[in-house]
């Protein structure tokens, strides 16, 4: 009688194993096997990290194996099991991989297809079409859209982390990491002791140094030594944690009435201010979004303030970007003076501190929260709702969506909720951060997420004119590597633009993002449909880059880009494309490492070995 060898791999996460009854059956084109009991309680199979093999004997050959059915029956108490994958060796000696990478939590049947990626048009039999349709129907019941605040991108319908589908919850290790990080953040709010000690004001700039006591590394020490200097202030707009706001100034705005007399001593080329603008040497950062946002009033003992400054910067003869004028409000007038480097030392320093404070609020709430976390959650929910596990784009994207919905749900529970960390630590807490996201949605466009296009739109694309903009240089390299990888995968599965148009699951995915994530706003520029392979490559690059590189540039990393520990793809051409992708990323790492040698301020946020695959922190 024909015999199949079934190998089952259990995950290595904490508590991934199970002592429950586990049953398996095979379904092929020529018939189905009976249900086989693979493990009985306390037989020491399916332990954490284990790989267990079994022989399944059938009366007749089953033909080509199409589906594997797994059942787990409770023995004593609920004992979740993380199944990585199942490998089947057929009587002819062929091997079939059935990826799972899911938690099996209840007594329902889990049905797996083999790991070969398939578009909807590739499924010819009714059983495969039905399996595909049923998977999406179940997912759409589990992954529901919900409005957390009016005007926000829609998010997952879950009030807390424990309400999420088990497959996207933090595993125990990641959950503990989050608790430790949250506790550390709360502990680091020892800054509040200073705030209460100096409720009316800080008594000395030396007090700031106490904040850095627990933030000790070479770069932070260098910044602490030079933070008062104009070159450092300008450098941070290019390569700090929020390098996305600076743009080339093509015309001095009327709301910033800077005159030649004001800035003449800062200009070094014997040109007028107007001539410096025409030559592309003037840059601007405008915090208009903060205008009218309510300051935090949650702590009656601490009066907090917000500014909406405009900062004018100049590229000097050393090609360094330095500030030459700062106005702390949007409306010019006697009560809103323009501060200059020629002012009294502390007047100028305080003006720069107000700008840096405003930059912090935009960075945390818009650059980081909205434009990486919330946008990536939209991509994640749409992916789970519209792309089945067998779809090549699901396999491509799922590593970049790992834990994104979970971290955002935790944030809504503990960080940005009422009385959360934002309310305790930020001047935009108590509702201001909500107003900011609502206002920033009008600028959240598809083109602004296309990295090269956004850089060019801001006039920041010339390496010759702006040689020290490492965020741009490294970002372009990583963008191109990701796009090349996406193009390679697309070439494997989409033989023409017509196949792209015919992919109903892809089109439903794109429509979900437009309708629910971007709230159906035409002004967002997000496509409603994808019609070409070229546009699909760009679209996928936007998703992967936003969830990995862009988040890394404005945050920090852990699981690195190009590393795919869960093998969702099994086909050789895709694995070759992955190897090429990793090779390209390694070359970028080498180039960045060489450039950073002997630099007092090395830039490595977009080095691929420091870019996490997904928004998970």
Coordinates of C-alpha atoms in Angstrom, one line a residue, residues 82-500:
X82 CA 2.3 27.1 16.5
X83 CA 2.7 25.1 13.3
X84 CA 5.5 26.3 11.0
X85 CA 5.1 23.9 8.1
X86 CA 4.4 20.4 7.0
X87 CA 6.5 18.5 4.4
X88 CA 5.1 15.5 2.6
X89 CA 7.2 12.9 0.8
X90 CA 5.1 11.0 -1.8
X91 CA 5.5 7.4 -2.7
X92 CA 7.3 8.5 -5.8
X93 CA 9.9 10.3 -3.7
X94 CA 8.7 13.9 -4.4
X95 CA 8.7 16.5 -1.6
X96 CA 5.8 18.9 -1.1
X97 CA 6.0 21.9 1.3
X98 CA 2.9 23.1 3.0
X99 CA 3.7 26.4 4.8
X100 CA 1.5 27.3 7.8
X101 CA 3.2 29.8 10.2
X102 CA 0.0 30.0 12.2
X103 CA -1.3 29.4 15.7
X104 CA -3.8 26.5 15.9
X105 CA -5.9 27.6 18.9
X106 CA -9.2 25.8 18.8
X107 CA -10.8 22.6 17.6
X108 CA -11.6 23.8 14.1
X109 CA -10.0 22.2 11.1
X110 CA -7.0 24.0 9.5
X111 CA -6.6 23.4 5.8
X112 CA -3.3 24.0 4.1
X113 CA -2.3 24.2 0.4
X114 CA 1.2 23.4 -0.8
X115 CA 3.6 26.3 -0.9
X116 CA 3.7 27.0 -4.6
X117 CA 2.3 30.5 -5.1
X118 CA -0.8 30.8 -7.3
X119 CA -2.8 33.6 -8.8
X120 CA -6.6 33.2 -8.9
X121 CA -6.4 32.3 -12.6
X122 CA -4.1 29.4 -11.8
X123 CA -6.7 27.4 -9.8
X124 CA -8.5 25.1 -12.1
X125 CA -10.2 22.7 -9.7
X126 CA -13.3 23.5 -7.7
X127 CA -11.8 22.3 -4.5
X128 CA -8.9 24.8 -4.8
X129 CA -11.2 27.7 -5.8
X130 CA -13.5 26.9 -2.9
X131 CA -10.6 26.8 -0.4
X132 CA -9.3 30.1 -1.6
X133 CA -12.7 31.7 -1.4
X134 CA -13.4 30.3 2.1
X135 CA -10.1 31.5 3.5
X136 CA -10.8 35.1 2.5
X137 CA -14.4 34.9 3.8
X138 CA -13.1 33.8 7.2
X139 CA -10.4 36.4 7.2
X140 CA -12.8 39.2 6.4
X141 CA -14.9 38.2 9.4
X142 CA -11.7 38.3 11.6
X143 CA -10.0 41.4 10.2
X144 CA -12.6 44.1 10.3
X145 CA -12.1 47.9 9.7
X146 CA -12.9 50.4 12.4
X147 CA -12.6 54.1 12.9
X148 CA -10.6 54.9 16.0
X149 CA -10.9 58.7 15.5
X150 CA -12.7 60.7 12.9
X151 CA -10.4 61.5 10.0
X152 CA -7.8 58.9 10.8
X153 CA -7.0 56.0 8.5
X154 CA -9.2 53.1 9.5
X155 CA -7.6 50.6 11.8
X156 CA -8.3 47.1 13.1
X157 CA -11.6 46.4 14.9
X158 CA -10.2 45.5 18.3
X159 CA -10.2 47.4 21.6
X160 CA -7.2 45.6 23.0
X161 CA -4.4 43.3 22.0
X162 CA -6.1 40.2 23.4
X163 CA -9.0 40.7 21.0
X164 CA -6.8 40.4 17.9
X165 CA -6.7 37.2 15.8
X166 CA -4.1 34.9 17.5
X167 CA -2.0 34.8 14.4
X168 CA -1.1 38.5 14.6
X169 CA -0.7 38.9 18.3
X170 CA 2.7 39.2 19.8
X171 CA 4.3 35.9 20.6
X172 CA 5.3 35.7 24.3
X173 CA 8.8 37.0 23.7
X174 CA 7.7 40.0 21.7
X175 CA 5.0 40.7 24.2
X176 CA 7.5 40.8 27.0
X177 CA 9.7 43.0 24.9
X178 CA 6.9 45.5 24.6
X179 CA 6.1 45.5 28.3
X180 CA 9.8 46.0 29.1
X181 CA 10.1 48.8 26.6
X182 CA 6.9 50.5 27.9
X183 CA 8.1 50.2 31.5
X184 CA 11.5 51.6 30.5
X185 CA 9.8 54.5 28.7
X186 CA 7.7 55.2 31.8
X187 CA 10.8 54.9 34.0
X188 CA 12.7 57.4 31.7
X189 CA 9.9 59.9 32.4
X190 CA 12.1 60.8 35.4
X191 CA 12.4 63.9 33.3
X192 CA 9.0 64.8 34.9
X193 CA 10.8 65.1 38.2
X194 CA 12.7 68.0 36.6
X195 CA 9.5 69.4 35.2
X196 CA 7.9 69.5 38.6
X197 CA 11.1 70.8 40.2
X198 CA 11.2 73.7 37.8
X199 CA 7.5 74.2 37.1
X200 CA 7.9 77.8 35.9
X201 CA 11.1 77.3 33.9
X202 CA 14.4 75.4 33.7
X203 CA 17.1 77.1 35.8
X204 CA 20.1 76.2 33.7
X205 CA 20.9 74.6 30.3
X206 CA 23.1 72.2 32.2
X207 CA 19.9 70.5 33.4
X208 CA 19.5 69.2 29.9
X209 CA 22.6 67.1 30.3
X210 CA 21.0 65.1 33.0
X211 CA 18.5 63.9 30.5
X212 CA 21.3 62.2 28.5
X213 CA 22.6 60.2 31.5
X214 CA 20.9 57.0 30.3
X215 CA 21.4 57.7 26.6
X216 CA 25.1 57.0 26.3
X217 CA 26.8 56.3 22.9
X218 CA 29.3 58.0 20.7
X219 CA 26.8 59.9 18.6
X220 CA 24.7 61.1 21.5
X221 CA 27.8 62.3 23.3
X222 CA 28.9 64.2 20.2
X223 CA 25.4 65.8 19.9
X224 CA 25.4 66.7 23.5
X225 CA 28.7 68.5 23.1
X226 CA 27.6 70.4 20.0
X227 CA 23.8 70.7 20.2
X228 CA 23.9 74.5 20.7
X229 CA 25.9 75.1 17.5
X230 CA 24.2 76.2 14.2
X231 CA 25.9 73.5 12.1
X232 CA 24.4 70.7 14.3
X233 CA 21.0 72.3 14.2
X234 CA 21.1 72.3 10.4
X235 CA 22.6 68.8 10.2
X236 CA 19.7 67.3 12.1
X237 CA 17.3 68.4 9.4
X238 CA 19.2 66.4 6.9
X239 CA 20.2 63.3 8.9
X240 CA 18.5 63.4 12.2
X241 CA 15.4 61.4 13.2
X242 CA 13.1 63.6 11.2
X243 CA 14.9 64.3 7.9
X244 CA 11.7 64.6 5.9
X245 CA 10.6 68.3 6.4
X246 CA 13.4 70.3 4.9
X247 CA 12.8 71.6 1.4
X248 CA 14.5 74.0 -1.0
X249 CA 13.0 77.5 -0.8
X250 CA 12.0 78.8 -4.2
X251 CA 10.4 82.0 -2.8
X252 CA 10.4 83.6 0.6
X253 CA 6.8 83.3 1.9
X254 CA 5.0 86.6 2.7
X255 CA 4.3 85.3 6.2
X256 CA 8.0 85.3 6.9
X257 CA 9.1 88.9 6.1
X258 CA 12.8 88.4 6.2
X259 CA 14.8 91.3 4.7
X260 CA 18.3 91.4 3.3
X261 CA 19.4 93.6 6.2
X262 CA 18.4 90.9 8.7
X263 CA 20.4 88.1 7.1
X264 CA 23.2 89.9 5.2
X265 CA 25.8 88.9 7.9
X266 CA 24.9 85.2 7.5
X267 CA 25.3 85.1 3.7
X268 CA 28.7 84.3 2.4
X269 CA 28.6 84.7 -1.4
X270 CA 28.2 88.5 -1.8
X271 CA 24.7 87.9 -3.2
X272 CA 21.4 89.3 -2.2
X273 CA 18.9 87.1 -0.4
X274 CA 16.8 86.9 -3.6
X275 CA 19.8 85.8 -5.6
X276 CA 20.7 83.2 -3.0
X277 CA 17.1 81.9 -3.4
X278 CA 17.5 81.7 -7.2
X279 CA 20.8 79.8 -6.9
X280 CA 19.1 77.2 -4.6
X281 CA 21.1 78.1 -1.5
X282 CA 18.1 78.8 0.8
X283 CA 16.0 76.1 2.5
X284 CA 12.9 76.2 4.6
X285 CA 11.2 74.1 7.3
X286 CA 7.6 75.2 8.0
X287 CA 5.7 73.8 11.0
X288 CA 2.3 75.3 9.9
X289 CA 0.5 72.1 10.8
X290 CA 1.0 72.9 14.5
X291 CA -0.8 76.2 14.2
X292 CA -4.0 76.1 16.2
X293 CA -3.3 72.7 17.8
X294 CA -4.3 72.6 21.4
X295 CA -1.5 72.3 24.0
X296 CA -1.7 69.6 26.7
X297 CA -3.8 70.6 29.7
X298 CA -3.9 67.2 31.4
X299 CA -1.5 68.3 34.2
X300 CA -2.8 71.4 36.0
X301 CA 0.6 71.8 37.7
X302 CA 2.5 72.1 34.3
X303 CA 1.4 74.7 31.8
X304 CA 2.5 73.6 28.4
X305 CA 2.9 75.5 25.1
X306 CA 3.2 74.8 21.4
X307 CA 4.8 76.9 18.7
X308 CA 4.3 76.7 14.9
X309 CA 7.6 78.1 13.7
X310 CA 9.1 78.8 10.3
X311 CA 12.9 78.3 10.0
X312 CA 15.0 79.6 7.1
X313 CA 18.3 77.9 6.4
X314 CA 21.3 78.6 4.3
X315 CA 23.9 76.4 2.5
X316 CA 27.2 78.1 3.3
X317 CA 30.5 77.8 1.4
X318 CA 31.3 74.6 3.3
X319 CA 28.1 73.1 2.0
X320 CA 26.8 73.0 5.5
X321 CA 23.1 73.8 6.2
X322 CA 22.8 76.5 8.9
X323 CA 19.8 78.5 10.2
X324 CA 19.6 82.2 9.4
X325 CA 16.1 83.2 10.6
X326 CA 13.4 81.8 12.8
X327 CA 9.9 83.0 13.4
X328 CA 8.0 81.1 16.1
X329 CA 4.5 81.8 14.8
X330 CA 2.7 81.8 11.5
X331 CA 1.5 85.4 11.6
X332 CA 4.2 88.1 11.4
X333 CA 3.9 91.1 13.7
X334 CA 5.4 92.9 16.6
X335 CA 4.5 90.1 19.0
X336 CA 6.0 87.5 16.6
X337 CA 9.6 88.7 15.9
X338 CA 12.1 87.1 13.6
X339 CA 15.1 85.7 15.5
X340 CA 18.5 85.9 14.0
X341 CA 22.0 84.4 14.7
X342 CA 23.1 88.0 15.4
X343 CA 20.7 88.2 18.4
X344 CA 21.7 87.7 22.0
X345 CA 23.1 84.2 22.5
X346 CA 20.3 82.9 24.6
X347 CA 17.6 84.5 22.5
X348 CA 18.9 82.7 19.4
X349 CA 19.4 79.4 21.3
X350 CA 15.9 79.5 22.7
X351 CA 14.4 80.1 19.3
X352 CA 16.3 77.0 18.0
X353 CA 15.0 75.0 21.0
X354 CA 11.4 76.0 20.1
X355 CA 12.0 74.8 16.6
X356 CA 13.4 71.5 17.8
X357 CA 10.5 71.1 20.2
X358 CA 8.0 71.6 17.3
X359 CA 10.1 69.2 15.2
X360 CA 9.7 66.5 17.9
X361 CA 5.9 66.8 17.8
X362 CA 5.7 66.5 14.1
X363 CA 8.2 63.7 14.1
X364 CA 6.4 61.6 16.7
X365 CA 2.8 62.1 15.5
X366 CA 3.0 62.6 11.8
X367 CA 6.3 61.3 10.4
X368 CA 6.4 58.3 12.7
X369 CA 2.9 57.5 13.9
X370 CA 0.8 58.4 10.9
X371 CA 3.2 57.9 8.0
X372 CA 4.7 54.6 9.0
X373 CA 2.6 52.9 11.8
X374 CA -0.9 53.8 10.8
X375 CA -0.3 53.5 7.0
X376 CA 1.4 50.1 7.4
X377 CA -1.5 48.9 9.5
X378 CA -3.8 49.8 6.5
X379 CA -1.6 47.8 4.2
X380 CA -1.6 44.9 6.7
X381 CA -5.4 44.7 7.2
X382 CA -6.1 45.0 3.5
X383 CA -3.5 42.2 2.9
X384 CA -5.2 39.8 5.3
X385 CA -8.7 40.6 4.0
X386 CA -8.0 40.3 0.3
X387 CA -4.9 38.2 -0.4
X388 CA -5.1 34.5 0.5
X389 CA -2.0 32.7 1.8
X390 CA -1.3 31.1 -1.6
X391 CA -1.2 34.4 -3.4
X392 CA 2.4 35.4 -4.4
X393 CA 1.8 39.0 -3.1
X394 CA 0.7 37.7 0.3
X395 CA 3.9 35.7 0.5
X396 CA 5.9 38.7 -0.5
X397 CA 4.3 41.2 1.9
X398 CA 3.5 39.2 5.0
X399 CA 7.1 39.4 6.5
X400 CA 6.8 43.2 6.3
X401 CA 3.5 43.2 8.1
X402 CA 4.6 41.1 11.1
X403 CA 3.4 42.5 14.4
X404 CA 2.3 45.8 12.9
X405 CA -1.3 45.5 13.8
X406 CA -0.3 44.2 17.3
X407 CA 2.1 47.1 18.0
X408 CA -0.5 49.7 16.9
X409 CA -3.2 48.1 19.0
X410 CA -0.9 48.2 22.0
X411 CA -0.2 51.8 21.2
X412 CA -3.9 52.6 21.2
X413 CA -4.2 50.7 24.5
X414 CA -1.2 52.3 26.4
X415 CA 0.5 55.1 24.5
X416 CA -1.8 57.4 22.5
X417 CA -5.0 56.7 24.4
X418 CA -6.5 59.0 26.9
X419 CA -4.2 59.1 30.0
X420 CA -1.5 57.2 28.0
X421 CA 2.1 58.0 27.7
X422 CA 1.5 60.8 25.2
X423 CA -0.7 62.6 27.7
X424 CA 1.9 62.2 30.4
X425 CA 5.0 63.2 28.3
X426 CA 4.0 65.4 25.3
X427 CA 2.8 68.9 24.9
X428 CA 0.5 67.6 22.2
X429 CA -1.0 65.1 24.5
X430 CA -4.6 65.4 25.7
X431 CA -6.0 65.6 22.2
X432 CA -3.5 67.7 20.3
X433 CA -1.9 64.7 18.7
X434 CA -5.3 63.6 17.4
X435 CA -5.8 67.1 15.8
X436 CA -2.4 66.8 14.2
X437 CA -3.1 63.4 12.5
X438 CA -6.5 64.8 11.3
X439 CA -4.8 67.8 9.8
X440 CA -1.9 65.8 8.3
X441 CA -4.1 63.4 6.4
X442 CA -4.5 66.0 3.6
X443 CA -0.8 65.8 2.9
X444 CA -0.7 62.0 3.1
X445 CA -0.5 61.3 -0.6
X446 CA 0.7 58.3 -2.7
X447 CA 3.4 60.4 -4.3
X448 CA 4.7 61.5 -0.9
X449 CA 5.3 57.8 0.0
X450 CA 7.2 57.3 -3.3
X451 CA 10.7 58.1 -1.9
X452 CA 12.5 59.4 -5.0
X453 CA 9.4 61.4 -6.1
X454 CA 9.0 63.0 -2.6
X455 CA 12.7 63.9 -2.4
X456 CA 12.5 65.5 -5.9
X457 CA 9.3 67.4 -5.1
X458 CA 11.1 69.0 -2.2
X459 CA 14.0 70.1 -4.4
X460 CA 16.4 67.9 -2.4
X461 CA 17.4 65.5 -5.1
X462 CA 20.8 67.0 -6.2
X463 CA 23.8 65.3 -4.7
X464 CA 26.1 68.0 -6.0
X465 CA 24.1 70.8 -4.5
X466 CA 23.4 69.0 -1.2
X467 CA 26.3 66.5 -0.7
X468 CA 25.7 65.6 2.9
X469 CA 22.1 64.4 2.7
X470 CA 22.7 60.8 3.7
X471 CA 19.1 60.0 4.4
X472 CA 18.4 60.7 0.7
X473 CA 21.4 58.8 -0.6
X474 CA 20.9 55.7 1.4
X475 CA 17.1 55.8 1.0
X476 CA 17.4 55.9 -2.8
X477 CA 19.7 52.9 -2.8
X478 CA 17.4 50.9 -0.5
X479 CA 14.3 51.9 -2.6
X480 CA 16.0 50.7 -5.8
X481 CA 17.0 47.4 -4.2
X482 CA 13.4 46.8 -3.0
X483 CA 12.0 47.8 -6.3
X484 CA 14.3 45.5 -8.2
X485 CA 13.3 42.6 -5.9
X486 CA 9.6 43.4 -6.4
X487 CA 10.1 43.5 -10.2
X488 CA 11.8 40.1 -10.1
X489 CA 8.9 38.5 -8.2
X490 CA 6.3 40.2 -10.5
X491 CA 8.1 38.8 -13.6
X492 CA 7.8 35.3 -12.2
X493 CA 4.0 35.4 -11.6
X494 CA 2.6 38.1 -13.9
X495 CA 3.6 37.4 -17.6
X496 CA 1.9 40.5 -18.9
X497 CA 0.0 43.7 -17.9
X498 CA -3.2 41.8 -18.7
X499 CA -2.6 39.3 -16.0
X500 CA -2.2 42.2 -13.5

